[in-house]
Amino acid sequence: MPESLAFPADFLWGTATSAYQIEGAVREDGRTPSIWDTFSHTPGRTAGGDTGDVAVEHYHRYRDDVELMAGLGLNAYRFSVSWSRVQPTGRGPAVQRGLDFYRRLVDELLARGIQPALTLYHWDLPQELEDAGGWPARETAYRFAEYAGIVGEALGDRVSSWITLNEPWCSAFLGYGSGVHAPGRTDPAAALHTAHHLNLAHGLGTQALRAALPARARIAVSLNSAVVRAVSDDPADQDARRRIDNLANGVFHGPMLHGAYPADLFADTARITDWSCVRDGDLAAIHQPLDALGLNYYTPALVSAAPDGTTNGRADGHGASEHSPWPGSDDVAFHQTPGERTEMGWTIDPSGLHELIMRYAREVPGLPMYITENGAAYDDKPDADGRVHDPERIAYLHGHLGAVRRAIADGADVRGYYLWSLLDNFEWSYGYGKRFGAVYVDYETQARTPKSSAHWYATVAGAGELPAESVVI
């Protein structure tokens, strides 16, 4: 730890959520199904057949949830807009009732001194667009740009921080490669084409936002860039690391931040696609100037060349599937990293967050960064008095906030941290079985109870300083 544990005075302390995971009200005020509605209602896709139909009723309880944030002294909140609530078919004019919800939410946040950070896409493509081809179809990128402009026009007068896409890797490779996320397709070529069209959507969406927003607005993207490590210095293991790094990271940050795909990515995946989906002018459209970079981090990846006679060991932490989310990498093995784990089975390793931040500090010097997601799932339960103690999450947060502070001390321009998540909620294909929230939700009554980690985080945010380790343990 650096000698000073204080964060910059203007550092943002926030939490994050996404629309489908918390809103509920899936059939109200003109909203139509997204791919996650369809996926979660398909038998066998989610644990226990859970869906986001009700979720945690944020659509009706948003004022209470903003009050929770204000009570914890937080000054930032990252949320996402439900595309099909605003533009039900993914085309044409907006439904004002849908936009009005986000207007009310933003007004409530601003009234309580909480800065809104709006994410346009957190995985919930309108089902009608999926039926028309989904993200493997180029047209979807243009539909996203239209949607971005609509939301920008509606909320640009009151929202300054904008994020185009959340974790496009998951949308592309878990949604269209391994099939563990919506829409549940398992086509490696489609996954790679999706990656390109998400990149294009980001670029076109950024252009649409620039046209709609005041000059003071800040535009970013949130990447779940992986920290990929090799099990040894053996050249075969190092080559496995290179290939997975390209698929996890270079496929997105290459065109977005540098204006080019890694050349060896095309060579590695040539037997899957000829990349003819990349057309003249696309890279220029994708490579738009950004005001910030959002980084989401949970755990590192450990890889090697697969032993002879085996294919793609899948200890990659991304769900069970016979289909890999790593196109062209069947001869790469994934290994469990050593150390303590969360309920997701993910290794707790704050050094990976420091490594990730410093990588981008070198690659794009001068570009401010925000940690737009970081957190942990644990098996939280109320005690006899109704309190929820989660010392494991406090230790997790202490370690990762320490990594952020070390990166700042090492010269990285990190300006904020968004804890994932504000509330226990629908955790995608895991249903309601994994609790990431700083606030415990009783799913039967929807009662909210801040956990001990929420109070700890509030104390850190209020002081702007990380306490000594001994306070946590």
Tab-separated table of C-alpha atoms in Angstrom:
chain	number	residue	atom	x	y	z
A	1	MET	CA	0.000	0.000	0.000
A	2	PRO	CA	1.186	3.573	-0.633
A	3	GLU	CA	1.900	5.661	2.458
A	4	SER	CA	-1.149	7.831	1.771
A	5	LEU	CA	-4.405	5.897	1.508
A	6	ALA	CA	-6.375	8.979	0.482
A	7	PHE	CA	-8.063	9.175	-2.907
A	8	PRO	CA	-8.255	12.370	-4.969
A	9	ALA	CA	-10.746	14.863	-3.561
A	10	ASP	CA	-12.932	14.715	-6.697
A	11	PHE	CA	-12.920	10.901	-6.932
A	12	LEU	CA	-16.365	9.467	-7.727
A	13	TRP	CA	-17.768	6.824	-5.393
A	14	GLY	CA	-20.631	4.970	-6.992
A	15	THR	CA	-22.528	1.774	-7.561
A	16	ALA	CA	-23.741	0.174	-10.769
A	17	THR	CA	-26.748	-1.803	-12.025
A	18	SER	CA	-28.320	-2.848	-15.325
A	19	ALA	CA	-31.887	-2.512	-16.546
A	20	TYR	CA	-32.926	-6.136	-17.049
A	21	GLN	CA	-31.373	-7.219	-13.769
A	22	ILE	CA	-33.316	-4.794	-11.587
A	23	GLU	CA	-36.226	-3.052	-13.296
A	24	GLY	CA	-38.941	-5.672	-13.659
A	25	ALA	CA	-42.153	-4.225	-15.170
A	26	VAL	CA	-41.281	-5.985	-18.404
A	27	ARG	CA	-44.713	-5.488	-19.990
A	28	GLU	CA	-45.465	-1.969	-18.759
A	29	ASP	CA	-45.566	1.361	-20.564
A	30	GLY	CA	-44.943	-0.051	-24.018
A	31	ARG	CA	-41.884	-2.188	-23.292
A	32	THR	CA	-41.533	-5.252	-25.528
A	33	PRO	CA	-39.379	-8.358	-25.063
A	34	SER	CA	-35.610	-8.232	-25.296
A	35	ILE	CA	-33.385	-11.209	-26.008
A	36	TRP	CA	-33.039	-11.716	-22.254
A	37	ASP	CA	-36.813	-11.990	-21.826
A	38	THR	CA	-36.882	-14.668	-24.497
A	39	PHE	CA	-33.771	-16.448	-23.229
A	40	SER	CA	-34.847	-16.526	-19.582
A	41	HIS	CA	-38.278	-17.874	-20.530
A	42	THR	CA	-36.712	-20.724	-22.497
A	43	PRO	CA	-36.632	-23.895	-20.339
A	44	GLY	CA	-33.173	-24.866	-19.165
A	45	ARG	CA	-31.502	-21.559	-19.901
A	46	THR	CA	-31.431	-20.077	-16.384
A	47	ALA	CA	-31.041	-21.580	-12.923
A	48	GLY	CA	-34.444	-22.539	-11.569
A	49	GLY	CA	-36.129	-21.063	-14.618
A	50	ASP	CA	-35.682	-17.600	-13.073
A	51	THR	CA	-36.539	-14.545	-15.175
A	52	GLY	CA	-36.276	-10.776	-14.847
A	53	ASP	CA	-40.043	-10.301	-15.076
A	54	VAL	CA	-40.174	-8.863	-11.559
A	55	ALA	CA	-36.474	-8.660	-10.681
A	56	VAL	CA	-36.263	-6.224	-7.750
A	57	GLU	CA	-39.034	-3.873	-8.951
A	58	HIS	CA	-36.706	-0.939	-9.438
A	59	TYR	CA	-39.090	0.462	-12.041
A	60	HIS	CA	-41.551	1.161	-9.234
A	61	ARG	CA	-39.094	1.488	-6.335
A	62	TYR	CA	-36.465	3.720	-7.935
A	63	ARG	CA	-37.094	6.588	-5.509
A	64	ASP	CA	-36.402	4.276	-2.572
A	65	ASP	CA	-33.268	2.988	-4.282
A	66	VAL	CA	-31.976	6.502	-4.906
A	67	GLU	CA	-32.691	7.272	-1.269
A	68	LEU	CA	-30.571	4.258	-0.321
A	69	MET	CA	-27.655	5.608	-2.356
A	70	ALA	CA	-28.041	9.061	-0.873
A	71	GLY	CA	-28.172	7.597	2.625
A	72	LEU	CA	-24.864	5.873	1.959
A	73	GLY	CA	-23.319	9.141	0.838
A	74	LEU	CA	-22.550	7.961	-2.698
A	75	ASN	CA	-22.073	10.590	-5.379
A	76	ALA	CA	-22.349	8.549	-8.597
A	77	TYR	CA	-24.633	5.898	-10.050
A	78	ARG	CA	-24.195	3.918	-13.240
A	79	PHE	CA	-27.389	2.470	-14.736
A	80	SER	CA	-28.451	1.193	-18.134
A	81	VAL	CA	-31.396	2.012	-20.350
A	82	SER	CA	-33.641	-0.778	-21.591
A	83	TRP	CA	-33.558	-0.414	-25.375
A	84	SER	CA	-36.952	-2.100	-25.856
A	85	ARG	CA	-38.522	0.140	-23.213
A	86	VAL	CA	-37.502	3.195	-25.242
A	87	GLN	CA	-37.712	1.838	-28.798
A	88	PRO	CA	-39.804	-1.360	-28.641
A	89	THR	CA	-39.053	-2.659	-32.123
A	90	GLY	CA	-35.504	-1.344	-32.198
A	91	ARG	CA	-36.581	1.032	-34.941
A	92	GLY	CA	-38.536	4.217	-35.331
A	93	PRO	CA	-39.732	6.788	-32.800
A	94	ALA	CA	-39.348	6.445	-29.064
A	95	VAL	CA	-42.067	5.565	-26.608
A	96	GLN	CA	-42.164	8.622	-24.393
A	97	ARG	CA	-43.488	6.663	-21.406
A	98	GLY	CA	-40.299	4.645	-21.471
A	99	LEU	CA	-38.089	7.707	-21.717
A	100	ASP	CA	-40.099	9.374	-18.960
A	101	PHE	CA	-39.006	6.687	-16.505
A	102	TYR	CA	-35.362	7.526	-17.117
A	103	ARG	CA	-36.110	11.246	-16.944
A	104	ARG	CA	-37.667	10.719	-13.508
A	105	LEU	CA	-34.776	8.533	-12.377
A	106	VAL	CA	-32.167	11.056	-13.483
A	107	ASP	CA	-34.049	13.954	-11.897
A	108	GLU	CA	-34.205	12.035	-8.622
A	109	LEU	CA	-30.477	11.328	-8.751
A	110	LEU	CA	-29.579	14.937	-9.485
A	111	ALA	CA	-31.838	16.173	-6.709
A	112	ARG	CA	-29.848	14.033	-4.272
A	113	GLY	CA	-26.450	15.137	-5.551
A	114	ILE	CA	-25.714	11.854	-7.342
A	115	GLN	CA	-24.083	12.027	-10.776
A	116	PRO	CA	-25.794	9.713	-13.306
A	117	ALA	CA	-23.679	7.649	-15.686
A	118	LEU	CA	-25.898	6.223	-18.422
A	119	THR	CA	-25.071	2.986	-20.237
A	120	LEU	CA	-26.939	2.597	-23.508
A	121	TYR	CA	-26.484	-1.137	-24.000
A	122	HIS	CA	-26.169	-3.749	-21.262
A	123	TRP	CA	-26.995	-6.864	-23.284
A	124	ASP	CA	-30.774	-6.441	-23.787
A	125	LEU	CA	-31.206	-6.258	-27.563
A	126	PRO	CA	-34.862	-5.865	-28.640
A	127	GLN	CA	-36.091	-9.295	-29.694
A	128	GLU	CA	-37.359	-7.950	-33.003
A	129	LEU	CA	-33.808	-6.995	-33.950
A	130	GLU	CA	-32.566	-10.454	-33.002
A	131	ASP	CA	-35.298	-11.949	-35.175
A	132	ALA	CA	-33.989	-9.790	-38.029
A	133	GLY	CA	-30.473	-11.196	-37.594
A	134	GLY	CA	-29.227	-9.797	-34.295
A	135	TRP	CA	-25.701	-8.549	-33.778
A	136	PRO	CA	-24.211	-10.778	-36.512
A	137	ALA	CA	-26.204	-8.589	-38.934
A	138	ARG	CA	-24.541	-5.289	-39.841
A	139	GLU	CA	-27.837	-3.424	-39.799
A	140	THR	CA	-28.042	-3.779	-35.996
A	141	ALA	CA	-25.117	-1.365	-35.605
A	142	TYR	CA	-27.059	1.302	-37.476
A	143	ARG	CA	-30.151	0.668	-35.391
A	144	PHE	CA	-28.035	1.166	-32.269
A	145	ALA	CA	-26.808	4.512	-33.547
A	146	GLU	CA	-30.411	5.622	-34.093
A	147	TYR	CA	-31.301	4.519	-30.556
A	148	ALA	CA	-28.239	6.317	-29.129
A	149	GLY	CA	-29.336	9.536	-30.784
A	150	ILE	CA	-32.857	9.211	-29.378
A	151	VAL	CA	-31.664	8.749	-25.806
A	152	GLY	CA	-29.035	11.455	-26.227
A	153	GLU	CA	-31.635	13.957	-27.372
A	154	ALA	CA	-33.958	13.044	-24.503
A	155	LEU	CA	-31.469	13.056	-21.618
A	156	GLY	CA	-28.480	15.030	-22.827
A	157	ASP	CA	-29.656	18.120	-20.969
A	158	ARG	CA	-29.228	16.372	-17.613
A	159	VAL	CA	-26.778	13.460	-18.064
A	160	SER	CA	-23.101	14.271	-18.587
A	161	SER	CA	-21.540	10.781	-18.481
A	162	TRP	CA	-22.400	8.318	-21.264
A	163	ILE	CA	-21.278	4.751	-21.918
A	164	THR	CA	-22.048	3.173	-25.282
A	165	LEU	CA	-21.629	-0.547	-24.568
A	166	ASN	CA	-21.121	-2.666	-21.481
A	167	GLU	CA	-18.804	-5.648	-21.848
A	168	PRO	CA	-19.170	-6.285	-25.565
A	169	TRP	CA	-17.054	-9.435	-25.085
A	170	CYS	CA	-19.932	-11.045	-23.187
A	171	SER	CA	-22.498	-9.969	-25.779
A	172	ALA	CA	-20.440	-11.445	-28.612
A	173	PHE	CA	-18.807	-14.542	-27.221
A	174	LEU	CA	-21.183	-15.687	-24.477
A	175	GLY	CA	-24.278	-14.719	-26.462
A	176	TYR	CA	-23.289	-16.037	-29.891
A	177	GLY	CA	-20.330	-18.347	-29.159
A	178	SER	CA	-20.894	-20.493	-26.077
A	179	GLY	CA	-24.615	-19.713	-25.830
A	180	VAL	CA	-24.691	-19.257	-22.051
A	181	HIS	CA	-26.038	-15.717	-22.469
A	182	ALA	CA	-28.878	-14.431	-24.607
A	183	PRO	CA	-29.671	-15.053	-27.384
A	184	GLY	CA	-28.052	-18.444	-26.761
A	185	ARG	CA	-26.535	-19.020	-30.198
A	186	THR	CA	-23.438	-21.179	-30.695
A	187	ASP	CA	-21.800	-20.108	-33.934
A	188	PRO	CA	-18.132	-19.037	-33.690
A	189	ALA	CA	-18.244	-17.110	-36.972
A	190	ALA	CA	-21.355	-15.264	-35.818
A	191	ALA	CA	-19.586	-14.438	-32.553
A	192	LEU	CA	-16.673	-12.842	-34.407
A	193	HIS	CA	-18.992	-10.928	-36.727
A	194	THR	CA	-20.917	-9.779	-33.655
A	195	ALA	CA	-17.708	-8.443	-32.142
A	196	HIS	CA	-17.105	-6.332	-35.239
A	197	HIS	CA	-20.663	-5.054	-35.396
A	198	LEU	CA	-20.575	-4.143	-31.709
A	199	ASN	CA	-17.410	-2.192	-32.427
A	200	LEU	CA	-19.157	-0.483	-35.316
A	201	ALA	CA	-22.189	0.217	-33.119
A	202	HIS	CA	-19.896	1.828	-30.564
A	203	GLY	CA	-18.349	4.079	-33.203
A	204	LEU	CA	-21.609	5.028	-34.891
A	205	GLY	CA	-23.301	5.439	-31.517
A	206	THR	CA	-20.509	7.738	-30.352
A	207	GLN	CA	-20.982	9.863	-33.465
A	208	ALA	CA	-24.739	10.012	-32.837
A	209	LEU	CA	-24.166	11.050	-29.234
A	210	ARG	CA	-21.701	13.752	-30.242
A	211	ALA	CA	-24.361	15.176	-32.557
A	212	ALA	CA	-27.046	15.090	-29.864
A	213	LEU	CA	-25.192	15.997	-26.666
A	214	PRO	CA	-23.825	19.270	-25.326
A	215	ALA	CA	-20.070	19.735	-25.696
A	216	ARG	CA	-19.584	19.148	-21.964
A	217	ALA	CA	-20.784	15.521	-22.213
A	218	ARG	CA	-18.277	12.728	-21.648
A	219	ILE	CA	-18.498	9.539	-23.725
A	220	ALA	CA	-16.888	6.224	-22.790
A	221	VAL	CA	-17.171	2.478	-23.286
A	222	SER	CA	-16.998	-0.176	-20.547
A	223	LEU	CA	-14.771	-3.135	-21.426
A	224	ASN	CA	-14.328	-6.268	-19.356
A	225	SER	CA	-10.744	-6.493	-20.515
A	226	ALA	CA	-9.185	-9.679	-19.225
A	227	VAL	CA	-5.912	-10.018	-17.384
A	228	VAL	CA	-4.567	-13.077	-19.204
A	229	ARG	CA	-1.580	-14.902	-17.735
A	230	ALA	CA	0.318	-17.947	-18.949
A	231	VAL	CA	1.150	-20.869	-16.677
A	232	SER	CA	4.799	-20.771	-17.766
A	233	ASP	CA	7.357	-19.045	-19.971
A	234	ASP	CA	7.227	-21.918	-22.431
A	235	PRO	CA	6.718	-20.426	-25.939
A	236	ALA	CA	3.606	-22.549	-26.508
A	237	ASP	CA	2.009	-21.250	-23.305
A	238	GLN	CA	2.979	-17.687	-24.148
A	239	ASP	CA	1.406	-18.087	-27.574
A	240	ALA	CA	-1.787	-19.358	-25.922
A	241	ARG	CA	-1.770	-16.226	-23.764
A	242	ARG	CA	-1.335	-14.039	-26.845
A	243	ARG	CA	-4.243	-15.646	-28.659
A	244	ILE	CA	-6.633	-15.354	-25.731
A	245	ASP	CA	-5.515	-11.783	-25.062
A	246	ASN	CA	-6.452	-10.905	-28.632
A	247	LEU	CA	-9.884	-12.517	-28.297
A	248	ALA	CA	-10.555	-11.035	-24.870
A	249	ASN	CA	-9.034	-7.614	-25.375
A	250	GLY	CA	-7.499	-6.748	-28.747
A	251	VAL	CA	-10.651	-7.533	-30.704
A	252	PHE	CA	-12.290	-4.551	-28.973
A	253	HIS	CA	-9.639	-2.157	-27.739
A	254	GLY	CA	-7.644	-2.531	-30.956
A	255	PRO	CA	-10.205	-0.841	-33.221
A	256	MET	CA	-11.804	1.324	-30.520
A	257	LEU	CA	-8.617	2.781	-29.060
A	258	HIS	CA	-6.032	2.303	-31.815
A	259	GLY	CA	-7.998	2.095	-35.052
A	260	ALA	CA	-6.902	-1.423	-36.037
A	261	TYR	CA	-7.504	-5.060	-35.240
A	262	PRO	CA	-4.487	-7.129	-34.188
A	263	ALA	CA	-3.167	-8.663	-37.402
A	264	ASP	CA	-2.559	-12.014	-35.754
A	265	LEU	CA	-6.210	-12.147	-34.614
A	266	PHE	CA	-7.238	-12.473	-38.256
A	267	ALA	CA	-4.619	-15.172	-38.824
A	268	ASP	CA	-5.671	-17.097	-35.702
A	269	THR	CA	-9.325	-17.163	-36.781
A	270	ALA	CA	-8.909	-17.477	-40.565
A	271	ARG	CA	-10.431	-20.952	-40.647
A	272	ILE	CA	-13.592	-19.580	-39.000
A	273	THR	CA	-14.157	-16.358	-40.951
A	274	ASP	CA	-12.462	-14.293	-43.624
A	275	TRP	CA	-13.511	-11.120	-41.758
A	276	SER	CA	-15.233	-9.789	-44.867
A	277	CYS	CA	-17.670	-8.181	-42.415
A	278	VAL	CA	-14.998	-5.486	-41.960
A	279	ARG	CA	-15.678	-2.995	-44.744
A	280	ASP	CA	-13.831	0.049	-46.004
A	281	GLY	CA	-14.334	2.932	-43.611
A	282	ASP	CA	-15.370	0.775	-40.651
A	283	LEU	CA	-12.169	1.226	-38.675
A	284	ALA	CA	-12.322	4.995	-39.046
A	285	ALA	CA	-15.937	4.930	-37.882
A	286	ILE	CA	-15.084	2.759	-34.871
A	287	HIS	CA	-12.007	4.730	-33.822
A	288	GLN	CA	-13.816	7.711	-32.300
A	289	PRO	CA	-12.183	10.023	-29.743
A	290	LEU	CA	-13.304	9.079	-26.229
A	291	ASP	CA	-13.414	11.123	-23.051
A	292	ALA	CA	-12.859	8.167	-20.722
A	293	LEU	CA	-12.457	4.408	-20.576
A	294	GLY	CA	-14.530	2.185	-18.304
A	295	LEU	CA	-12.888	-0.973	-16.981
A	296	ASN	CA	-14.784	-3.890	-15.446
A	297	TYR	CA	-12.703	-6.384	-13.484
A	298	TYR	CA	-13.443	-9.473	-11.406
A	299	THR	CA	-10.724	-12.110	-11.771
A	300	PRO	CA	-7.712	-12.976	-13.962
A	301	ALA	CA	-7.470	-15.799	-16.511
A	302	LEU	CA	-4.721	-18.442	-16.559
A	303	VAL	CA	-3.982	-20.325	-19.783
A	304	SER	CA	-1.601	-22.759	-21.409
A	305	ALA	CA	-1.271	-24.742	-24.570
A	306	ALA	CA	-3.565	-27.739	-24.190
A	307	PRO	CA	-1.832	-31.057	-23.532
A	308	ASP	CA	-1.669	-33.353	-26.536
A	309	GLY	CA	-4.959	-35.072	-27.202
A	310	THR	CA	-7.128	-32.603	-25.288
A	311	THR	CA	-9.158	-29.614	-26.442
A	312	ASN	CA	-10.065	-26.422	-24.624
A	313	GLY	CA	-10.239	-27.094	-20.905
A	314	ARG	CA	-13.023	-24.730	-19.850
A	315	ALA	CA	-11.983	-23.492	-16.389
A	316	ASP	CA	-12.498	-19.960	-17.681
A	317	GLY	CA	-15.270	-18.931	-15.273
A	318	HIS	CA	-17.785	-18.215	-18.020
A	319	GLY	CA	-20.421	-20.877	-17.455
A	320	ALA	CA	-20.934	-24.449	-18.545
A	321	SER	CA	-21.344	-25.130	-22.247
A	322	GLU	CA	-20.191	-27.682	-24.777
A	323	HIS	CA	-19.377	-24.728	-27.002
A	324	SER	CA	-16.393	-22.478	-26.412
A	325	PRO	CA	-16.554	-18.669	-26.249
A	326	TRP	CA	-12.999	-18.590	-27.642
A	327	PRO	CA	-13.206	-19.074	-31.434
A	328	GLY	CA	-10.196	-20.762	-32.942
A	329	SER	CA	-8.688	-21.631	-29.562
A	330	ASP	CA	-9.657	-25.251	-29.015
A	331	ASP	CA	-6.029	-26.067	-28.311
A	332	VAL	CA	-5.784	-23.545	-25.456
A	333	ALA	CA	-6.428	-24.807	-21.923
A	334	PHE	CA	-7.837	-22.632	-19.120
A	335	HIS	CA	-6.771	-23.288	-15.546
A	336	GLN	CA	-8.171	-22.394	-12.160
A	337	THR	CA	-6.013	-19.686	-10.669
A	338	PRO	CA	-4.910	-20.366	-7.067
A	339	GLY	CA	-6.368	-18.548	-4.092
A	340	GLU	CA	-9.632	-17.821	-2.315
A	341	ARG	CA	-12.778	-17.699	-4.413
A	342	THR	CA	-16.124	-15.965	-4.460
A	343	GLU	CA	-19.445	-17.766	-4.863
A	344	MET	CA	-18.972	-17.463	-8.615
A	345	GLY	CA	-15.862	-19.624	-8.309
A	346	TRP	CA	-13.728	-16.657	-9.347
A	347	THR	CA	-10.321	-16.234	-7.744
A	348	ILE	CA	-9.846	-13.095	-5.661
A	349	ASP	CA	-6.784	-11.319	-7.042
A	350	PRO	CA	-6.604	-7.530	-6.640
A	351	SER	CA	-3.189	-7.491	-8.344
A	352	GLY	CA	-5.015	-8.165	-11.607
A	353	LEU	CA	-6.945	-4.902	-11.291
A	354	HIS	CA	-3.731	-2.955	-10.756
A	355	GLU	CA	-2.172	-4.728	-13.752
A	356	LEU	CA	-5.189	-3.929	-15.926
A	357	ILE	CA	-5.238	-0.251	-15.017
A	358	MET	CA	-1.537	0.138	-15.643
A	359	ARG	CA	-1.809	-1.583	-19.014
A	360	TYR	CA	-4.246	1.037	-20.249
A	361	ALA	CA	-2.311	3.846	-18.608
A	362	ARG	CA	0.533	2.830	-20.925
A	363	GLU	CA	-1.571	2.067	-24.018
A	364	VAL	CA	-3.718	5.211	-23.996
A	365	PRO	CA	-1.864	7.761	-21.856
A	366	GLY	CA	-3.952	10.779	-21.037
A	367	LEU	CA	-7.291	8.944	-21.266
A	368	PRO	CA	-9.068	9.070	-17.875
A	369	MET	CA	-10.299	5.740	-16.492
A	370	TYR	CA	-13.189	4.676	-14.294
A	371	ILE	CA	-13.654	1.277	-12.687
A	372	THR	CA	-17.210	0.819	-13.922
A	373	GLU	CA	-17.702	-2.605	-12.327
A	374	ASN	CA	-15.953	-4.495	-9.551
A	375	GLY	CA	-17.472	-6.650	-6.852
A	376	ALA	CA	-18.095	-10.137	-5.532
A	377	ALA	CA	-20.914	-12.619	-4.973
A	378	TYR	CA	-21.253	-14.303	-1.596
A	379	ASP	CA	-23.914	-16.428	0.084
A	380	ASP	CA	-25.317	-13.557	2.134
A	381	LYS	CA	-28.049	-14.236	4.703
A	382	PRO	CA	-29.683	-12.097	7.376
A	383	ASP	CA	-28.899	-12.971	10.988
A	384	ALA	CA	-31.520	-13.375	13.719
A	385	ASP	CA	-31.756	-9.595	14.044
A	386	GLY	CA	-32.217	-9.103	10.326
A	387	ARG	CA	-28.729	-7.705	9.766
A	388	VAL	CA	-26.550	-8.933	6.919
A	389	HIS	CA	-22.868	-9.276	7.733
A	390	ASP	CA	-20.542	-9.842	4.785
A	391	PRO	CA	-16.934	-9.488	5.979
A	392	GLU	CA	-15.715	-11.403	2.912
A	393	ARG	CA	-17.038	-8.673	0.631
A	394	ILE	CA	-15.455	-5.974	2.793
A	395	ALA	CA	-12.097	-7.718	2.488
A	396	TYR	CA	-12.631	-8.059	-1.263
A	397	LEU	CA	-13.419	-4.361	-1.654
A	398	HIS	CA	-10.535	-3.326	0.560
A	399	GLY	CA	-8.091	-5.290	-1.583
A	400	HIS	CA	-9.419	-3.982	-4.887
A	401	LEU	CA	-9.739	-0.378	-3.773
A	402	GLY	CA	-6.169	-0.713	-2.545
A	403	ALA	CA	-5.185	-1.825	-6.054
A	404	VAL	CA	-6.898	1.254	-7.518
A	405	ARG	CA	-5.114	3.511	-5.047
A	406	ARG	CA	-1.771	1.925	-5.891
A	407	ALA	CA	-2.417	2.506	-9.589
A	408	ILE	CA	-3.182	6.165	-8.918
A	409	ALA	CA	0.054	6.425	-6.938
A	410	ASP	CA	1.833	4.847	-9.925
A	411	GLY	CA	0.547	7.589	-12.193
A	412	ALA	CA	-2.717	6.196	-13.578
A	413	ASP	CA	-5.567	8.676	-14.055
A	414	VAL	CA	-8.411	6.793	-12.365
A	415	ARG	CA	-11.280	9.084	-11.477
A	416	GLY	CA	-13.978	6.878	-10.022
A	417	TYR	CA	-15.103	3.463	-8.802
A	418	TYR	CA	-18.528	1.878	-9.277
A	419	LEU	CA	-19.220	-1.040	-6.965
A	420	TRP	CA	-21.080	-3.918	-8.580
A	421	SER	CA	-23.755	-3.958	-7.515
A	422	LEU	CA	-26.090	-1.677	-5.616
A	423	LEU	CA	-28.680	-4.422	-5.118
A	424	ASP	CA	-28.905	-8.177	-5.116
A	425	ASN	CA	-30.635	-8.927	-8.405
A	426	PHE	CA	-31.197	-11.257	-11.347
A	427	GLU	CA	-27.738	-12.589	-12.127
A	428	TRP	CA	-28.327	-13.619	-15.728
A	429	SER	CA	-28.155	-17.381	-16.317
A	430	TYR	CA	-27.495	-17.905	-12.588
A	431	GLY	CA	-30.942	-16.531	-11.775
A	432	TYR	CA	-31.313	-15.235	-8.232
A	433	GLY	CA	-28.800	-17.652	-6.733
A	434	LYS	CA	-25.795	-15.297	-6.752
A	435	ARG	CA	-25.845	-12.139	-4.639
A	436	PHE	CA	-23.517	-9.307	-5.687
A	437	GLY	CA	-25.377	-6.498	-3.937
A	438	ALA	CA	-24.144	-4.125	-1.275
A	439	VAL	CA	-27.836	-4.053	-0.360
A	440	TYR	CA	-29.587	-7.325	0.486
A	441	VAL	CA	-32.942	-7.874	-1.212
A	442	ASP	CA	-35.566	-10.238	0.180
A	443	TYR	CA	-37.026	-11.438	-3.109
A	444	GLU	CA	-40.351	-12.376	-1.499
A	445	THR	CA	-41.036	-8.961	0.028
A	446	GLN	CA	-38.592	-6.789	-1.972
A	447	ALA	CA	-37.375	-5.326	1.338
A	448	ARG	CA	-33.914	-3.760	1.082
A	449	THR	CA	-31.294	-4.100	3.840
A	450	PRO	CA	-27.851	-2.510	3.458
A	451	LYS	CA	-25.196	-5.106	4.264
A	452	SER	CA	-22.219	-4.352	6.468
A	453	SER	CA	-20.186	-3.883	3.275
A	454	ALA	CA	-22.534	-1.061	2.224
A	455	HIS	CA	-21.889	0.755	5.488
A	456	TRP	CA	-18.147	0.117	5.172
A	457	TYR	CA	-18.130	1.438	1.610
A	458	ALA	CA	-20.103	4.496	2.714
A	459	THR	CA	-17.482	5.216	5.371
A	460	VAL	CA	-14.655	4.937	2.831
A	461	ALA	CA	-16.512	7.153	0.365
A	462	GLY	CA	-17.274	9.733	3.036
A	463	ALA	CA	-13.680	9.900	4.196
A	464	GLY	CA	-12.188	9.555	0.720
A	465	GLU	CA	-9.619	7.316	2.296
A	466	LEU	CA	-9.038	3.606	2.672
A	467	PRO	CA	-8.857	2.405	6.286
A	468	ALA	CA	-6.054	0.243	7.623
A	469	GLU	CA	-6.257	-3.443	6.814
A	470	SER	CA	-6.699	-4.242	10.504
A	471	VAL	CA	-10.044	-2.442	10.477
A	472	VAL	CA	-11.337	-4.912	7.906
A	473	ILE	CA	-10.125	-8.257	9.183
